[in-house]
PDB file of C-alpha atoms in Angstrom:
ATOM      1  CA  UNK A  17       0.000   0.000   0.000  1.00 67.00           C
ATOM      2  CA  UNK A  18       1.222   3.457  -0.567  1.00 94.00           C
ATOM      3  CA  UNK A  19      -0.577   5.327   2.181  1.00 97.00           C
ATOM      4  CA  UNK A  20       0.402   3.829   6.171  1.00 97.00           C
ATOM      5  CA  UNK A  21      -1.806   5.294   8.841  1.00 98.00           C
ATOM      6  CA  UNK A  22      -0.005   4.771  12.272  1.00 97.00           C
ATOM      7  CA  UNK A  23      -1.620   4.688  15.673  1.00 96.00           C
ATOM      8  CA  UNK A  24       0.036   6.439  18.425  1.00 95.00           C
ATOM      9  CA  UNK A  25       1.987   3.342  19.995  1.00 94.00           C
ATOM     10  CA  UNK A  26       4.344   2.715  16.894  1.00 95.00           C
ATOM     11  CA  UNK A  27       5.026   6.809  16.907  1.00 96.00           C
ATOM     12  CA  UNK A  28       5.285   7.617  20.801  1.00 95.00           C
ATOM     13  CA  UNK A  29       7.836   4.340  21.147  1.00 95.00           C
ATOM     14  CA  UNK A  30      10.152   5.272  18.572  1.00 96.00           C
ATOM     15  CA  UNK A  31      10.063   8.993  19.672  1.00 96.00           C
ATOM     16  CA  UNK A  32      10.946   7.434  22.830  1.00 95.00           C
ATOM     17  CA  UNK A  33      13.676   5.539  21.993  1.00 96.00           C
ATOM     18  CA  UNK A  34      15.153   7.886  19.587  1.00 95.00           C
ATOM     19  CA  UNK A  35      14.281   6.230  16.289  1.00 96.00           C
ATOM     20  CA  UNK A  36      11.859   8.361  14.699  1.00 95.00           C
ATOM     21  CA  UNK A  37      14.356   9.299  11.507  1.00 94.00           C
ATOM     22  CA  UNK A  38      14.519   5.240  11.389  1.00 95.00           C
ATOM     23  CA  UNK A  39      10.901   5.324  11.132  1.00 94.00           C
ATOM     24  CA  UNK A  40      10.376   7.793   8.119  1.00 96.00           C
ATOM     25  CA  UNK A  41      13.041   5.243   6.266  1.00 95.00           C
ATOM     26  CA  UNK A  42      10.629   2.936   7.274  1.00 94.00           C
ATOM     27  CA  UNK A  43       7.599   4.908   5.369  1.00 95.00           C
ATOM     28  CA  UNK A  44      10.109   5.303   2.184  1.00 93.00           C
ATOM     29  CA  UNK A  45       8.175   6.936  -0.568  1.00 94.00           C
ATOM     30  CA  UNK A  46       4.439   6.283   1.100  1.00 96.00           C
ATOM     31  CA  UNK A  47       2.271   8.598   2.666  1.00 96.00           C
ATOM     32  CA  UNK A  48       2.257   8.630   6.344  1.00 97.00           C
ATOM     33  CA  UNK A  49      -0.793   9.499   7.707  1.00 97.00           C
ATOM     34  CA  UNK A  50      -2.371   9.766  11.699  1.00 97.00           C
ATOM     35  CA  UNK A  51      -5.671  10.795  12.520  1.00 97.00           C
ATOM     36  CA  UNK A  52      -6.483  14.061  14.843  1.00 96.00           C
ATOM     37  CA  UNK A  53      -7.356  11.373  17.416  1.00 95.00           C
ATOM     38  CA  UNK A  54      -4.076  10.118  17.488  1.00 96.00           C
ATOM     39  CA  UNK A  55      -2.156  13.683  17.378  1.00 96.00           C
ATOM     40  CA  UNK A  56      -4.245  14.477  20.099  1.00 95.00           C
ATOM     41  CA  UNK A  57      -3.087  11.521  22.371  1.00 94.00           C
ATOM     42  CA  UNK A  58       0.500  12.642  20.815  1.00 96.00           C
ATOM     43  CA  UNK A  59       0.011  15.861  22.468  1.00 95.00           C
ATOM     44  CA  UNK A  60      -1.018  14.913  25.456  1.00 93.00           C
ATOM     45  CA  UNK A  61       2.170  12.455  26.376  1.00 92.00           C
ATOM     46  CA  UNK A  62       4.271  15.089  24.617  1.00 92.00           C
ATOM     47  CA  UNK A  63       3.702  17.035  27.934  1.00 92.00           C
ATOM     48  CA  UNK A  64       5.837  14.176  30.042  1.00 90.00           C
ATOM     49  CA  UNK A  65       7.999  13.341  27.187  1.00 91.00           C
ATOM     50  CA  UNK A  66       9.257  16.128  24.856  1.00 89.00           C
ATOM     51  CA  UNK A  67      10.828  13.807  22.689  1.00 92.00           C
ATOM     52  CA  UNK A  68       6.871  12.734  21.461  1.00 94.00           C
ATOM     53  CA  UNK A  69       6.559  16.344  20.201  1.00 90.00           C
ATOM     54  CA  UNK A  70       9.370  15.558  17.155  1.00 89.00           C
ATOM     55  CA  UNK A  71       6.606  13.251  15.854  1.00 93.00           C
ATOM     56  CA  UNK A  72       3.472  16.184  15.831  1.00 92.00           C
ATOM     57  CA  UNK A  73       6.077  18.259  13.912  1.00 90.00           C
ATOM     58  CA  UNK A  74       7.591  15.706  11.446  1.00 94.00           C
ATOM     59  CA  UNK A  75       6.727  16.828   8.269  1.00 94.00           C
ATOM     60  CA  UNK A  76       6.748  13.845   6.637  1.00 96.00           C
ATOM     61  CA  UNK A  77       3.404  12.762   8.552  1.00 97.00           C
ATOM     62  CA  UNK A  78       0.132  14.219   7.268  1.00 96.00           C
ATOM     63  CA  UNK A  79      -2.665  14.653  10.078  1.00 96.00           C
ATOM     64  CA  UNK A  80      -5.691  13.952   8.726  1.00 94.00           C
ATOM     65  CA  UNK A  81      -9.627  14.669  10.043  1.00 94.00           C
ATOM     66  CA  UNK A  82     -12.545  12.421   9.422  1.00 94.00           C
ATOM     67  CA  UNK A  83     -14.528  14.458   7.618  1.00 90.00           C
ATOM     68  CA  UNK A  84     -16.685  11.961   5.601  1.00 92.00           C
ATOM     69  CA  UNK A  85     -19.728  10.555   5.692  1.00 94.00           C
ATOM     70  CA  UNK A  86     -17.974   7.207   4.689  1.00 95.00           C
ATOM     71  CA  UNK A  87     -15.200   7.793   7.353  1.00 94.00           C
ATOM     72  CA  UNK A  88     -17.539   8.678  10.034  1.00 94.00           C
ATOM     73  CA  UNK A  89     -19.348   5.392   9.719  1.00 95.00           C
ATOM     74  CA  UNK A  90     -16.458   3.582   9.964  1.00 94.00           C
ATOM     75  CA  UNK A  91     -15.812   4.907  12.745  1.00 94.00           C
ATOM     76  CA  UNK A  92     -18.617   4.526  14.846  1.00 93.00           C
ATOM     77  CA  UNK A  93     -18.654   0.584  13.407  1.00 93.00           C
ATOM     78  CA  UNK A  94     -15.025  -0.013  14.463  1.00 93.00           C
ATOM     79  CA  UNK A  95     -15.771   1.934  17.999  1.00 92.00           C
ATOM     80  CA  UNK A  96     -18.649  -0.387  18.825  1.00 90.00           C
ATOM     81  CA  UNK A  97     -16.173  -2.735  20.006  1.00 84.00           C
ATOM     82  CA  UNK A  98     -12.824  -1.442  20.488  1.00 89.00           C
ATOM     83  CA  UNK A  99     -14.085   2.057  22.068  1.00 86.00           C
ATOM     84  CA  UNK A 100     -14.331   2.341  26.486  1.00 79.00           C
ATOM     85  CA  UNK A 101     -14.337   4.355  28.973  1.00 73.00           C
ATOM     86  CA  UNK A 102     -12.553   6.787  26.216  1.00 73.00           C
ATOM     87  CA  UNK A 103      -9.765   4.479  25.284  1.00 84.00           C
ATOM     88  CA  UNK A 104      -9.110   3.399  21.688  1.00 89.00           C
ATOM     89  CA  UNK A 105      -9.765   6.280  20.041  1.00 92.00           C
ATOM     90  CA  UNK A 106      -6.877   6.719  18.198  1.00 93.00           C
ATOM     91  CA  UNK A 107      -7.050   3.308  16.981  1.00 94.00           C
ATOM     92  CA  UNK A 108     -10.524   3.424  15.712  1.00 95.00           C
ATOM     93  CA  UNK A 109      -9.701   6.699  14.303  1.00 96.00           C
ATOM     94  CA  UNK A 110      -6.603   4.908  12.552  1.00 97.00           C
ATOM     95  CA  UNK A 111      -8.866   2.171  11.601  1.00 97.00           C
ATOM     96  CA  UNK A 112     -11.930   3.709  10.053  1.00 97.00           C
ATOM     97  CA  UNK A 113      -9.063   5.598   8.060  1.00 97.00           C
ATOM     98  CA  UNK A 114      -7.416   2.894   6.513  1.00 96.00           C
ATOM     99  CA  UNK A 115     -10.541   1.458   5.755  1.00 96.00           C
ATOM    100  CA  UNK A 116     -11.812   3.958   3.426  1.00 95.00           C
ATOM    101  CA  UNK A 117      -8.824   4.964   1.928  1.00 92.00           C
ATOM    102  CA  UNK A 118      -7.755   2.133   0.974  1.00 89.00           C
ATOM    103  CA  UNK A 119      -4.408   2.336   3.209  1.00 95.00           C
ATOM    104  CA  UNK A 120      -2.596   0.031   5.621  1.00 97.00           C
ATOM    105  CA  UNK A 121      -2.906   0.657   9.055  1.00 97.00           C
ATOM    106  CA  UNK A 122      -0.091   0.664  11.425  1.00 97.00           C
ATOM    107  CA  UNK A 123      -0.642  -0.603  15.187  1.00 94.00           C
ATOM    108  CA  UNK A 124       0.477  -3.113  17.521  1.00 90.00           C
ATOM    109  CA  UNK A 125      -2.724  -3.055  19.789  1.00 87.00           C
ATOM    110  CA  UNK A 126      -3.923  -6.048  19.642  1.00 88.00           C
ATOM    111  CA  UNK A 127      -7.787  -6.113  19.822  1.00 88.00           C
ATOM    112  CA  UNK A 128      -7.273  -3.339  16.398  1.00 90.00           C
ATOM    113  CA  UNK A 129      -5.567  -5.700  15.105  1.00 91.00           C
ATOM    114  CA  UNK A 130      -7.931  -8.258  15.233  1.00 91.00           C
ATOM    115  CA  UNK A 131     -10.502  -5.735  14.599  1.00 91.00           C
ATOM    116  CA  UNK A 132      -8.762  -4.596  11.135  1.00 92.00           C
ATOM    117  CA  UNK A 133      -8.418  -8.473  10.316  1.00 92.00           C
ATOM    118  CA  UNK A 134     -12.066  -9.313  11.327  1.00 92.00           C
ATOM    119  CA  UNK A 135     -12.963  -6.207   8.808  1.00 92.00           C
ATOM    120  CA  UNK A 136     -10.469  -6.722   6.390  1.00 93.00           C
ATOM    121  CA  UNK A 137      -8.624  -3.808   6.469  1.00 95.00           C
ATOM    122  CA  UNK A 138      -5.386  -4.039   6.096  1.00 96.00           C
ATOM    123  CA  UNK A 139      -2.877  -3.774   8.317  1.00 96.00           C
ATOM    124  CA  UNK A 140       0.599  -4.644   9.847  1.00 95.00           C
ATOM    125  CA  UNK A 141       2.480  -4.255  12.708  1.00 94.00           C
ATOM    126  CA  UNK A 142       5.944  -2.293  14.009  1.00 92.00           C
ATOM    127  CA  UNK A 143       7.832  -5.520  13.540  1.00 94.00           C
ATOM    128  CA  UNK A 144       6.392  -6.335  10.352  1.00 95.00           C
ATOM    129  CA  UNK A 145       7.989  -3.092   9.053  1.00 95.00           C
ATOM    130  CA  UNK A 146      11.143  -3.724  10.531  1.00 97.00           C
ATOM    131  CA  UNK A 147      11.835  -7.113   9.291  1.00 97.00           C
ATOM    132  CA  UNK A 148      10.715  -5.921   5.656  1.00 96.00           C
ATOM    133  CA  UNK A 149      13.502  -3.540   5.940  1.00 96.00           C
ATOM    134  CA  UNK A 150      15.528  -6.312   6.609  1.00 97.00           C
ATOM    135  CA  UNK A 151      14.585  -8.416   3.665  1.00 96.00           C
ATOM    136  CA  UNK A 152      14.461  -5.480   1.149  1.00 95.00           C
ATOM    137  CA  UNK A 153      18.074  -4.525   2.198  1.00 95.00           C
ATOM    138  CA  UNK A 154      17.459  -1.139   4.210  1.00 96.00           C
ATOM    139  CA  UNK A 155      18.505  -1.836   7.293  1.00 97.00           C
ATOM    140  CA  UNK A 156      20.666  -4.906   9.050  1.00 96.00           C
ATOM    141  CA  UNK A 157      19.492  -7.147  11.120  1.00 97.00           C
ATOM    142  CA  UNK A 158      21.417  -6.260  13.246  1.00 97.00           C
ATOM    143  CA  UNK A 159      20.542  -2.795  13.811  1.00 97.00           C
ATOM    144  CA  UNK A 160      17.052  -3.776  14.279  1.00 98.00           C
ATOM    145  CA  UNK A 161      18.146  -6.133  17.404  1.00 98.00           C
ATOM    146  CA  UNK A 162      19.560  -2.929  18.614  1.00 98.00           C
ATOM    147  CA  UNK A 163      16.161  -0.596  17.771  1.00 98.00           C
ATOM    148  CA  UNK A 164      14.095  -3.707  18.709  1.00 97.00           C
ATOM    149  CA  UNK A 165      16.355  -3.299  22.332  1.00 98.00           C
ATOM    150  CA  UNK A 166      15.819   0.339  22.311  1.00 97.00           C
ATOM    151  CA  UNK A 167      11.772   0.014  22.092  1.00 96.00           C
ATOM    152  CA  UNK A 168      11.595  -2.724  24.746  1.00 97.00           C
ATOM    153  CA  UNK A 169      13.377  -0.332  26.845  1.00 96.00           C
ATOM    154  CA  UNK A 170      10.325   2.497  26.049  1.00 94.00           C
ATOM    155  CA  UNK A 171       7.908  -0.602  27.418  1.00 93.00           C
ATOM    156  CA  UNK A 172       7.150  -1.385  24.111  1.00 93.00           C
ATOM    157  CA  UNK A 173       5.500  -5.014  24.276  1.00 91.00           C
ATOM    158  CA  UNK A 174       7.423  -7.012  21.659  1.00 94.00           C
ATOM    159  CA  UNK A 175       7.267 -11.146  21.364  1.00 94.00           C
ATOM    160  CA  UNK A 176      10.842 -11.456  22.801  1.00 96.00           C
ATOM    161  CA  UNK A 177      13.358 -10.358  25.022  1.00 97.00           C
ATOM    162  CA  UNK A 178      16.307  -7.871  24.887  1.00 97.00           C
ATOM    163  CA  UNK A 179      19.022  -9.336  22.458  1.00 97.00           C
ATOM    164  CA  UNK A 180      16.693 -11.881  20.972  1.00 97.00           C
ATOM    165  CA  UNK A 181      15.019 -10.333  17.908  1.00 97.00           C
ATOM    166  CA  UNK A 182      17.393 -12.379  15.431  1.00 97.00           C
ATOM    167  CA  UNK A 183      16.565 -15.457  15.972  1.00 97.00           C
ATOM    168  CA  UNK A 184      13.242 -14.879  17.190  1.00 97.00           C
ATOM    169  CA  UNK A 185      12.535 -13.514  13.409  1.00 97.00           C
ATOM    170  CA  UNK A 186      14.555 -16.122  12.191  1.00 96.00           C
ATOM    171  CA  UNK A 187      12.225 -19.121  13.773  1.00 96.00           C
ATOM    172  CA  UNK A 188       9.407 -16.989  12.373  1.00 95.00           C
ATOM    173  CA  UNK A 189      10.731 -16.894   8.878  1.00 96.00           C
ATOM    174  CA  UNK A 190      10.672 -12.861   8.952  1.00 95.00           C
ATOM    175  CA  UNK A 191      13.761 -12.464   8.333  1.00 96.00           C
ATOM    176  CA  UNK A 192      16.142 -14.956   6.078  1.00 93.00           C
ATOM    177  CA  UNK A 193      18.710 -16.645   8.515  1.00 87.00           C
ATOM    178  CA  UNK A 194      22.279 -15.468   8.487  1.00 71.00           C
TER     179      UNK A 194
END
């Protein structure tokens, strides 16, 4: 797809960890795209962590209002059951954008993941991205051990621990074995 709409997880964590130029590689020639909902929730941790506010002014990332009929439906569909007690947001936002876009959204949540699947919208996750860099030659493996390190450090959930990203990706066939 040539449009990626991220939710604020993949965004605040790289911020966090200092990867955020790593991340517009990442995006290469496609449109990155995040909903107000999501540069609102931006915003807000930006107050506690000033490194969040390099992603609000990246110019590379478009924000982007649902403004359509189209969109708002999908939204209200996709908040019927990831939306409570005003959580989610940003991923339903993210969601009922990639939906009627077509784009791909970005997001490691897991219930909008399963959401986007049970929908079929189409979507991938943070270390999805990664280990296609790997495979199309853009970054080492390698260095993504290192970023992978760098995001479990932020609290970023990830399928493995510190120092075991290779051969995690490896047993998952992500990533071609060295």
């Amino acid at each position: 797809m040539d449009i990626l709409v991220f939710d604020t997880g993949p965004l605040a964590h790289f911020a966090r960890a200092g990867w955020i130029g790593v991340l517009k590689s990442l995006v290469g020639s496609r449109r990155a795209i995040i909903p107000v909902q999501v540069a609102v929730e931006l915003r807000q941790a930006s107050v506690h962590e000033h490194a969040i506010g390099a992603v609000l002014n990246a110019s590379w990332i478009e924000h982007n209002e649902l403004n359509t009929g189209e969109e708002l439906r999908a939204f209200a569909g996709f908040a019927a059951y990831l939306m409570s007690e005003g959580r989610n947001e940003g991923e339903t936002a993210v969601l009922a954008i990639a939906s009627t876009m077509p784009a791909q959204a970005v997001l490691d949540d897991s219930a909008g993941y399963k959401a986007a699947q049970r929908e079929g919208v189409s979507c991938t996750r943070t270390l999805a991205l990664l280990c296609e860099s790997v495979r199309n030659g853009l970054l080492t493996a390698e260095l993504v051990s290192i970023i992978a390190n760098d995001l479990i450090e932020t609290e970023y959930r990830l399928p493995f621990n510190p120092g075991e990203f290779i051969p995690w990706a490896i047993a998952e066939s992500l990533i071609p074995s060295q």
